PDB file of C-alpha atoms in Angstrom:
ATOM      1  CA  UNK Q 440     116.346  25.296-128.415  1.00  0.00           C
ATOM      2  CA  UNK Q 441     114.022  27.546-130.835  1.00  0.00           C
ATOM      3  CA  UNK Q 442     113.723  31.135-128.892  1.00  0.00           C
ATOM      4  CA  UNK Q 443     110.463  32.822-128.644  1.00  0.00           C
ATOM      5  CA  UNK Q 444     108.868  33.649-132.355  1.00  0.00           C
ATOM      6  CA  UNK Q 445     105.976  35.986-132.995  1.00  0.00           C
ATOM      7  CA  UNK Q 446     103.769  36.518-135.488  1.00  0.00           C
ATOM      8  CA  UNK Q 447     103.235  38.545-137.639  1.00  0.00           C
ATOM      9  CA  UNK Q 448     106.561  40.958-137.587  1.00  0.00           C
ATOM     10  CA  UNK Q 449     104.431  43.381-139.011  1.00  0.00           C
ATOM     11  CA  UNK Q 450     100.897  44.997-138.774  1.00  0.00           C
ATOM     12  CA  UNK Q 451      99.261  47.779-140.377  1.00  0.00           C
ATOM     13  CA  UNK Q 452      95.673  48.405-139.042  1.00  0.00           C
ATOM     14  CA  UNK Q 453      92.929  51.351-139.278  1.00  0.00           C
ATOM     15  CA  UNK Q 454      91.374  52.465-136.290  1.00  0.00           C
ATOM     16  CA  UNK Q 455      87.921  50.742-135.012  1.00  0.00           C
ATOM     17  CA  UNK Q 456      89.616  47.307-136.342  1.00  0.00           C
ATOM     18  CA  UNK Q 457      90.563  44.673-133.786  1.00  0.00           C
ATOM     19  CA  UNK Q 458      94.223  42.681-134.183  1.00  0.00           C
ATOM     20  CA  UNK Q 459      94.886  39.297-132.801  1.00  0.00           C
ATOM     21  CA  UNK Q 460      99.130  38.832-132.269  1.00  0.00           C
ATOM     22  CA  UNK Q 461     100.838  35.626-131.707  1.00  0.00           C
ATOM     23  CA  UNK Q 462     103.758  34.383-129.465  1.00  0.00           C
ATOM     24  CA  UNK Q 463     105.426  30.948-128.711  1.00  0.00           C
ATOM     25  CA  UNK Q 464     107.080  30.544-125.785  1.00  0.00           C
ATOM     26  CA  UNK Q 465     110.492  28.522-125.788  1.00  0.00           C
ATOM     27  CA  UNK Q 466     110.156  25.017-125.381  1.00  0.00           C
ATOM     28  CA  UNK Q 467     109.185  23.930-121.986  1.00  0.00           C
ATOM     29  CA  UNK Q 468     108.608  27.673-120.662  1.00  0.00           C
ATOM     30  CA  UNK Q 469     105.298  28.171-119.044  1.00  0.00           C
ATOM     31  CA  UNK Q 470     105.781  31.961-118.268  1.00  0.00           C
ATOM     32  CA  UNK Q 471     104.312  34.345-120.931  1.00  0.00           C
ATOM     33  CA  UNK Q 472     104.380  38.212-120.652  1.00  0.00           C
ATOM     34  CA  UNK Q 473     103.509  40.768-122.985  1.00  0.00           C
ATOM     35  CA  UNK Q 474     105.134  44.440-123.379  1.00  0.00           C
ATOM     36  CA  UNK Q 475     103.955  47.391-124.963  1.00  0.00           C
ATOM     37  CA  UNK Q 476     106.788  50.067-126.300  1.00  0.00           C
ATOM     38  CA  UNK Q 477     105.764  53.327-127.083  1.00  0.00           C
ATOM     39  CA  UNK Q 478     108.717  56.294-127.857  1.00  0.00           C
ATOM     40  CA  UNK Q 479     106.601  58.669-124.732  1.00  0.00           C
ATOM     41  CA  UNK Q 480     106.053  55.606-122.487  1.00  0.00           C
ATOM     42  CA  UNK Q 481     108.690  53.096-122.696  1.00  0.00           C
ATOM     43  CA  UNK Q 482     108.471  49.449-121.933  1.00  0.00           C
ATOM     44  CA  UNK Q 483     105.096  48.870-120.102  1.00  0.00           C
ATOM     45  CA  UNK Q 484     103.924  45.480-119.132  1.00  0.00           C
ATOM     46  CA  UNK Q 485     100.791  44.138-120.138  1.00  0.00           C
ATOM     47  CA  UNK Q 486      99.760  40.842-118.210  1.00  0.00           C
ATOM     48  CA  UNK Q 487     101.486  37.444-117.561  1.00  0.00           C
ATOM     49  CA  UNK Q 488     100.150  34.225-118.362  1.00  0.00           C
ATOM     50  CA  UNK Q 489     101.251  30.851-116.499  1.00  0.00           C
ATOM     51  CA  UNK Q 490     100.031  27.860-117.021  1.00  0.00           C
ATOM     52  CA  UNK Q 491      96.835  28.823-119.280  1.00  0.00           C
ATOM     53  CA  UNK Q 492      95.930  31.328-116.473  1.00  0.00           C
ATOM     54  CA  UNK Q 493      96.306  35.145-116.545  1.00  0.00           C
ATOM     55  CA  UNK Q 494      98.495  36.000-113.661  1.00  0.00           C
ATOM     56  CA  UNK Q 495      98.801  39.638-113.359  1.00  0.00           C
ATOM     57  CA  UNK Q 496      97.919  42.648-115.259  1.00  0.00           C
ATOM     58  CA  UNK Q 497      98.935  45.999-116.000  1.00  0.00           C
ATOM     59  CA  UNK Q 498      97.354  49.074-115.640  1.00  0.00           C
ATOM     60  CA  UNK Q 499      95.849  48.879-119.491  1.00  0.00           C
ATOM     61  CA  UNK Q 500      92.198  49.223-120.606  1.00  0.00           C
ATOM     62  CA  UNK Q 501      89.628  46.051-121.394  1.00  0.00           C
ATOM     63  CA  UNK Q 502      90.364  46.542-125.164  1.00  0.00           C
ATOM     64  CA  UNK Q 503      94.215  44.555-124.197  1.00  0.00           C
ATOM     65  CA  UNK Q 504      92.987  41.019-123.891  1.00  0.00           C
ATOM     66  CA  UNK Q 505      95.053  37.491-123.922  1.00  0.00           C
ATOM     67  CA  UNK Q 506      95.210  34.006-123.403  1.00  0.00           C
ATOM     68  CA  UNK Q 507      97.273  31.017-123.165  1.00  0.00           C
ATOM     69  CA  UNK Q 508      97.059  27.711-124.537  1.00  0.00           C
ATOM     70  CA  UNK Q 509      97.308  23.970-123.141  1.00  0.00           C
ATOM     71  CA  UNK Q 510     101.017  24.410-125.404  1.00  0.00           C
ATOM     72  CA  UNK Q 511     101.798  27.593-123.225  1.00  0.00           C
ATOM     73  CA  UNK Q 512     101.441  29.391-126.732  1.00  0.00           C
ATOM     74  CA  UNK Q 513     100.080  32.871-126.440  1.00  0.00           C
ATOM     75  CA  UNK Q 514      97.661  35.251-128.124  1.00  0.00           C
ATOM     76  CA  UNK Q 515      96.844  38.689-127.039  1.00  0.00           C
ATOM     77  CA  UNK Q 516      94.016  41.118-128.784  1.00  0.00           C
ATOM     78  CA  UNK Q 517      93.053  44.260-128.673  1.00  0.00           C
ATOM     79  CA  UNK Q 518      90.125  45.421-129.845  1.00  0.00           C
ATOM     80  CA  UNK Q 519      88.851  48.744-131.059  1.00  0.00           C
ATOM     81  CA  UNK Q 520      92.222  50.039-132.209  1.00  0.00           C
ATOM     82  CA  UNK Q 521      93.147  53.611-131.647  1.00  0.00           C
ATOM     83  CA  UNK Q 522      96.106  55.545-132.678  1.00  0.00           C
ATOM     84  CA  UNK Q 523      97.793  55.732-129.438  1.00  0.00           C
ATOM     85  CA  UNK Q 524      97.663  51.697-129.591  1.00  0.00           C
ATOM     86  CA  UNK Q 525     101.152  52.166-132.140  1.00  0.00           C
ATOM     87  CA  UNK Q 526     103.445  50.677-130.383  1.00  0.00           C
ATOM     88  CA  UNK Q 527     106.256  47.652-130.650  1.00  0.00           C
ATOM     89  CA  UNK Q 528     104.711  44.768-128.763  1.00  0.00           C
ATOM     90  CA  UNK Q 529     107.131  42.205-127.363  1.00  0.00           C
ATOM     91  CA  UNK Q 530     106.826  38.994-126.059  1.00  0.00           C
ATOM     92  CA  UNK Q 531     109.172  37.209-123.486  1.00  0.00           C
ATOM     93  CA  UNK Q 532     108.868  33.840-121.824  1.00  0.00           C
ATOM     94  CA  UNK Q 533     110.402  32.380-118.593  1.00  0.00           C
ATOM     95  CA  UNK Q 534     110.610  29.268-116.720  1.00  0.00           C
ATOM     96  CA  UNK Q 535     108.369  30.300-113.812  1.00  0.00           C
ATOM     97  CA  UNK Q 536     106.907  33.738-112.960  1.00  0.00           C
ATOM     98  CA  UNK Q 537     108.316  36.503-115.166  1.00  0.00           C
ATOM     99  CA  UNK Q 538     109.847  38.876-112.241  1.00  0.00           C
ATOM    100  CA  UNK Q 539     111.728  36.249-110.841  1.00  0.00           C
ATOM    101  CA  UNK Q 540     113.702  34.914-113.740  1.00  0.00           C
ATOM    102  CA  UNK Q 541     115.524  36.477-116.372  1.00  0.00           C
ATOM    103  CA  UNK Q 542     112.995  36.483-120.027  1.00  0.00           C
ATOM    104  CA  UNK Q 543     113.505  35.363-123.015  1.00  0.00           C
ATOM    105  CA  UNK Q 544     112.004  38.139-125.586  1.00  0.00           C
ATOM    106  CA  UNK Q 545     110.972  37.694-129.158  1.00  0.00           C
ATOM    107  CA  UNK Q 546     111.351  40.264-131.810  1.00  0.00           C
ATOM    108  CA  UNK Q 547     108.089  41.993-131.093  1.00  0.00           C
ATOM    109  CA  UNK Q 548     105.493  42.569-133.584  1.00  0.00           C
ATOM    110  CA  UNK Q 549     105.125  46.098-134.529  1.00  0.00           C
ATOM    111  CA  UNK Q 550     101.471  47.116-134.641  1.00  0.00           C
ATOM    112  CA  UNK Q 551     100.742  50.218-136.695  1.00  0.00           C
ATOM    113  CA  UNK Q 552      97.373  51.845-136.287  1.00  0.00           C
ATOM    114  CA  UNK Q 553      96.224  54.076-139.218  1.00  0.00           C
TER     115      UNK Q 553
ATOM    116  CA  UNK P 625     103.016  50.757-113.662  1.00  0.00           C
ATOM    117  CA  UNK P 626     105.636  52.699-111.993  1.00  0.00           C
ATOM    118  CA  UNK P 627     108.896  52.760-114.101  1.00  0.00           C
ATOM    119  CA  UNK P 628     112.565  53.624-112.605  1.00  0.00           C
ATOM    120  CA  UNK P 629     114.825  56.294-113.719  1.00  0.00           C
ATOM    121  CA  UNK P 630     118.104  55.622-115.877  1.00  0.00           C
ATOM    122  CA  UNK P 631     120.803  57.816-116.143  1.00  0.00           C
ATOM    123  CA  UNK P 632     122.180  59.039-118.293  1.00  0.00           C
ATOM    124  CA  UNK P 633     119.456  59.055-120.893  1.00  0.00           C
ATOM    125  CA  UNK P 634     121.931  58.604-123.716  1.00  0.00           C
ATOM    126  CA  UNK P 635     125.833  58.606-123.475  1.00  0.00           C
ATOM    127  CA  UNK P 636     128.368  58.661-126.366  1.00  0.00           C
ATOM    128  CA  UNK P 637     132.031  57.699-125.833  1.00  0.00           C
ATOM    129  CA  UNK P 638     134.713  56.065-127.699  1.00  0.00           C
ATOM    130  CA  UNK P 639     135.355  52.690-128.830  1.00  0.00           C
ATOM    131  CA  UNK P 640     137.514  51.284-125.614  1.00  0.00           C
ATOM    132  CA  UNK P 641     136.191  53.959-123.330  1.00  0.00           C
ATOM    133  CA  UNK P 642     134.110  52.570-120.536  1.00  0.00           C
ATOM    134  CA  UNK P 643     130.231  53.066-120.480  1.00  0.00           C
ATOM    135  CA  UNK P 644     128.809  53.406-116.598  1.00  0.00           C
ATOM    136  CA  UNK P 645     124.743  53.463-116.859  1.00  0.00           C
ATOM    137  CA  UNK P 646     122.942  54.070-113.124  1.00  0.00           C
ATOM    138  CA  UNK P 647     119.226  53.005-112.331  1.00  0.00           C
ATOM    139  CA  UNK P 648     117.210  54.091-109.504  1.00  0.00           C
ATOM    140  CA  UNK P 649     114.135  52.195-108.414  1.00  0.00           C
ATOM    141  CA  UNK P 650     111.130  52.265-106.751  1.00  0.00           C
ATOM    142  CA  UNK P 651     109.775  49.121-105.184  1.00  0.00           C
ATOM    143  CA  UNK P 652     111.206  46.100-103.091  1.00  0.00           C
ATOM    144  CA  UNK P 653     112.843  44.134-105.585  1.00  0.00           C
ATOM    145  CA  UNK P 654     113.302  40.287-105.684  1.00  0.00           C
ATOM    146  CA  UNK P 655     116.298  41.514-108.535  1.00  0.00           C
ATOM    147  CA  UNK P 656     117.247  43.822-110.502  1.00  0.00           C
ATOM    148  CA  UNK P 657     118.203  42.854-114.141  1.00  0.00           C
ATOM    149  CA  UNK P 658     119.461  44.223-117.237  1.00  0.00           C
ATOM    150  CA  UNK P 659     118.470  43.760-120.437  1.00  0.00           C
ATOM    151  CA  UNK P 660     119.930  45.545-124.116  1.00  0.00           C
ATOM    152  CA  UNK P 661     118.107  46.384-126.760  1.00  0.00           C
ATOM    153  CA  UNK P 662     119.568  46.901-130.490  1.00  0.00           C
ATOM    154  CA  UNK P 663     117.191  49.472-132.783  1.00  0.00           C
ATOM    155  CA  UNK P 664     113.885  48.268-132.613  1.00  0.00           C
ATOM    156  CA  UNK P 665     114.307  44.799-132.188  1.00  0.00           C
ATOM    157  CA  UNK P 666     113.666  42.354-128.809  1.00  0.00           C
ATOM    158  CA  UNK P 667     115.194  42.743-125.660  1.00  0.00           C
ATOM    159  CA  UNK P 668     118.517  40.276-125.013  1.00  0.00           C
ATOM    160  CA  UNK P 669     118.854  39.249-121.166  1.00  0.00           C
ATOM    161  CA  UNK P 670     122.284  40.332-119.932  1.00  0.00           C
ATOM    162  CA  UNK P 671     122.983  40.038-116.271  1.00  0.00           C
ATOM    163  CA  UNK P 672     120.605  39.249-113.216  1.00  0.00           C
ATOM    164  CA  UNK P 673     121.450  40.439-109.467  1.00  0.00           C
ATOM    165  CA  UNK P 674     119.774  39.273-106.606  1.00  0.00           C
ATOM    166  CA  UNK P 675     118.634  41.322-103.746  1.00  0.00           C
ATOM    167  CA  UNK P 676     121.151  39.900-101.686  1.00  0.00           C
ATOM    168  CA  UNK P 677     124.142  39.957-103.829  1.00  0.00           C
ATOM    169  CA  UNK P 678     125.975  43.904-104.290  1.00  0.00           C
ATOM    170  CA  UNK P 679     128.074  43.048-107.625  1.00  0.00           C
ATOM    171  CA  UNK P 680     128.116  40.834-110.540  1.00  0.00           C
ATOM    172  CA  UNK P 681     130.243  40.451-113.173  1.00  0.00           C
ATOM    173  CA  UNK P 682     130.011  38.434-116.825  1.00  0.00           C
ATOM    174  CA  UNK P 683     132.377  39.081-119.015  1.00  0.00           C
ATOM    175  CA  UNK P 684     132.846  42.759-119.736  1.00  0.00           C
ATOM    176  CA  UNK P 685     129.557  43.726-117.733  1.00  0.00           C
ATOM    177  CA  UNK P 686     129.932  44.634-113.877  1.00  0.00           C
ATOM    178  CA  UNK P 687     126.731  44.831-111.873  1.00  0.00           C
ATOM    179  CA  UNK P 688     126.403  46.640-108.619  1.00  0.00           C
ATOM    180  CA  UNK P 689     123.390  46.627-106.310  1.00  0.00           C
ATOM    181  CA  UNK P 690     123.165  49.229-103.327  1.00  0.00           C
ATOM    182  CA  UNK P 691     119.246  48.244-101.790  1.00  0.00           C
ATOM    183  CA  UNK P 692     119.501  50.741 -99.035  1.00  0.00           C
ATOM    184  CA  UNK P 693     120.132  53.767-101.925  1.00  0.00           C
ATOM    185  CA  UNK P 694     117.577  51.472-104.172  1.00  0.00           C
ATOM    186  CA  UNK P 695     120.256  52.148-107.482  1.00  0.00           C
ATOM    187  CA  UNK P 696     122.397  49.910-109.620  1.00  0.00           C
ATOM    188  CA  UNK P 697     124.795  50.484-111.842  1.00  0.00           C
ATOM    189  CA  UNK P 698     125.741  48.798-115.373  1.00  0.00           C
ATOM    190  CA  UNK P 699     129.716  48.927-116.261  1.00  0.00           C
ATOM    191  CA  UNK P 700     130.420  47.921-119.659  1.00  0.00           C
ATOM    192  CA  UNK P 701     134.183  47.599-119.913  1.00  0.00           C
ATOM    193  CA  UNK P 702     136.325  48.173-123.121  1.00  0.00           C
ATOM    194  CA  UNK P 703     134.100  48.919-125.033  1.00  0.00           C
ATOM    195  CA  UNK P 704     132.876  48.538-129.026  1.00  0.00           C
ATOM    196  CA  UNK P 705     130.905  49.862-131.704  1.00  0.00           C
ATOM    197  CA  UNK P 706     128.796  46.638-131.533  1.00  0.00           C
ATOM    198  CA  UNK P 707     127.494  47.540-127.530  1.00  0.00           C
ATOM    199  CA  UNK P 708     125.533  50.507-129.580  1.00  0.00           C
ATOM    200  CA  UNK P 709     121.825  49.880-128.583  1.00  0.00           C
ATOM    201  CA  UNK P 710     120.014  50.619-125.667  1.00  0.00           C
ATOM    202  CA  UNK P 711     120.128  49.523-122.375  1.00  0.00           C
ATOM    203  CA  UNK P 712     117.160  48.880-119.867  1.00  0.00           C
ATOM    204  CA  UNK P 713     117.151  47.719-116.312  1.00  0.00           C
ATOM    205  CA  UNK P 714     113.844  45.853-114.818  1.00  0.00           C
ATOM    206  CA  UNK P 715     113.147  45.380-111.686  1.00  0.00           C
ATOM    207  CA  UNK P 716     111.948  42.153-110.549  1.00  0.00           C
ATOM    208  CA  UNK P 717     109.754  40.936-107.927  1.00  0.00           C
ATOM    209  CA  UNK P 718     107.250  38.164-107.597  1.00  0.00           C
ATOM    210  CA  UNK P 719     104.447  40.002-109.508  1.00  0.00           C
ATOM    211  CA  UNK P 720     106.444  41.475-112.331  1.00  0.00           C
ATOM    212  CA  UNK P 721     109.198  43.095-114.287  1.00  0.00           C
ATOM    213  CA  UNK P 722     109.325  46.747-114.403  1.00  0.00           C
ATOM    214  CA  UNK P 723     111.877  48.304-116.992  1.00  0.00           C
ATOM    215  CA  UNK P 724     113.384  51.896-116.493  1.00  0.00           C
ATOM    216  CA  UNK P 725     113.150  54.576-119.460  1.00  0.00           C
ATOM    217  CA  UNK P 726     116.302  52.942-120.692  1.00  0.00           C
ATOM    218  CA  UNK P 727     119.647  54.700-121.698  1.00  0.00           C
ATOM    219  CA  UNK P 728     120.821  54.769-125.434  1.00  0.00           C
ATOM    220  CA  UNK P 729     124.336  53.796-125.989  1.00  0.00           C
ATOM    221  CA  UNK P 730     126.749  55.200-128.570  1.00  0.00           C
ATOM    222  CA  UNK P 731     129.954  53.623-129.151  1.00  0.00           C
ATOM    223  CA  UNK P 732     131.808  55.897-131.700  1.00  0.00           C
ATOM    224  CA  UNK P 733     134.397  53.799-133.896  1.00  0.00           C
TER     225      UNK P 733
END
C-alpha cells in the first residue's frame, strides 16, 4: 500500500496570505489528523477528521480550518498567516479514531511564513 | 492540549550501549504509544501498549507501562548509529493522541 503523501513538501508564504495544504490518507483509512510542530511547542494536534466529519479539535484559533473528502482525502487552511504559524505540519491517518490506533504519518509539509 | 514530560530531553551513548527514555503522563489513557522521528521528517509508529498490558517488546524495543505511577519507559537494546532521531511518546485515548516534548537520541559510532 501507498503511505500517506502530502503536498506540497514545501511552502514559503508572507504574512496576511492564506495557504491551503494537502494530505491523502492510506488506502482504505478513514481517520485523518493534523499536527503542528513548532521547536517551543512540540507536536500539537490540530483536529481529526472521520468520515468527511471533523471529530475533535485542538485548542487552535478559527484561522486553522479543514475538511475531508467523500475519498477520506484531506485539506486543512489557515488563513491570515502570521509568523508564529512556522511550523512543520504533519499528517497521519488511521483505521478508526486516531487515539486508539497507532498513525500512519506523512512527511509533513513545512510551512514557512515570511 | 496538555503534553507529557520525557526524560531525558536528549541522551548520547555509544553504539551498543542501551538507550532507556521515561514518559510521564497526564490523562487516562486508552494507550500509550511511541513513535521516532528522524531530523525533520514524519513520525514512524514503533510500539503500541495497551492500558492493560505492563510490557511489550518488538524486536530491540521493550515497552513498560506502570498506570498507577502514569510513566512508561522506552528500552532500545544494542544499539546503532541509525536509532539517532528523536523519540516521542503519545498518549492515546478515544478523543486523541497527545505526544510528549520528545527526547533526542544520539548514537555515537
Amino acid at each position: 500500500k501507498a503511505g500517506v503523501t502530502q503536498t506540497p513538501r514545501y511552502l514559503i508564504k508572507t504574512r496576511g496570505q492564506q495557504v491551503t495544504l494537502s494530505c491523502s490518507p492510506i488506502s482504505g483509512h478513514r481517520s485523518v489528523s493534523w499536527y503542528q510542530q513548532t521547536p517551543g511547542q512540540g507536536l500539537q494536534f490540530l483536529f481529526e477528521y472521520f468520515s468527511e466529519t471533523q471529530r475533535n479539535k485542538g485548542n487552535f484559533p478559527g484561522r486553522f480550518s479543514g475538511r475531508q473528502f467523500s475519498n477520506s482525502r484531506s485539506e486543512m487552511n489557515v488563513s491570515t498567516l502570521e509568523l508564529g504559524d512556522s511550523a512543520l505540519y504533519l499528517c497521519a491517518s488511521s483505521l478508526t479514531t486516531s487515539g486508539l490506533n497507532e498513525q500512519f504519518f506523512g512527511p509533513g509539509t513545512r510551512l514557512t511564513v515570511l | 492540549s496538555q503534553q507529557g514530560e520525557e526524560d531525558p530531553q536528549a541522551l548520547s551513548i555509544q553504539e551498543g550501549e542501551n538507550a532507556t527514555m521515561n514518559c510521564s503522563y497526564k490523562t487516562s489513557i486508552n494507550n500509550l504509544q511511541w513513535y521516532r522521528q528522524n531530523s525533520g521528517r514524519g513520525l514512524v509508529h514503533l510500539i503500541l501498549i495497551r492500558s492493560n498490558e505492563r510490557e511489550k517488546h518488538s524486536g530491540r524495543l521493550r515497552v513498560t507501562l506502570d498506570t498507577s505511577k502514569k510513566s512508561s519507559s522506552l528500552l532500545i537494546t544494542a544499539s546503532r548509529a541509525a536509532d539517532t532521531a528523536s523519540y516521542f511518546c503519545a498518549e492515546g485515548s478515544a478523543r486523541q493522541l497527545t505526544f510528549g516534548s520528545g527526547t533526542q537520541l544520539t548514537v555515537l559510532p
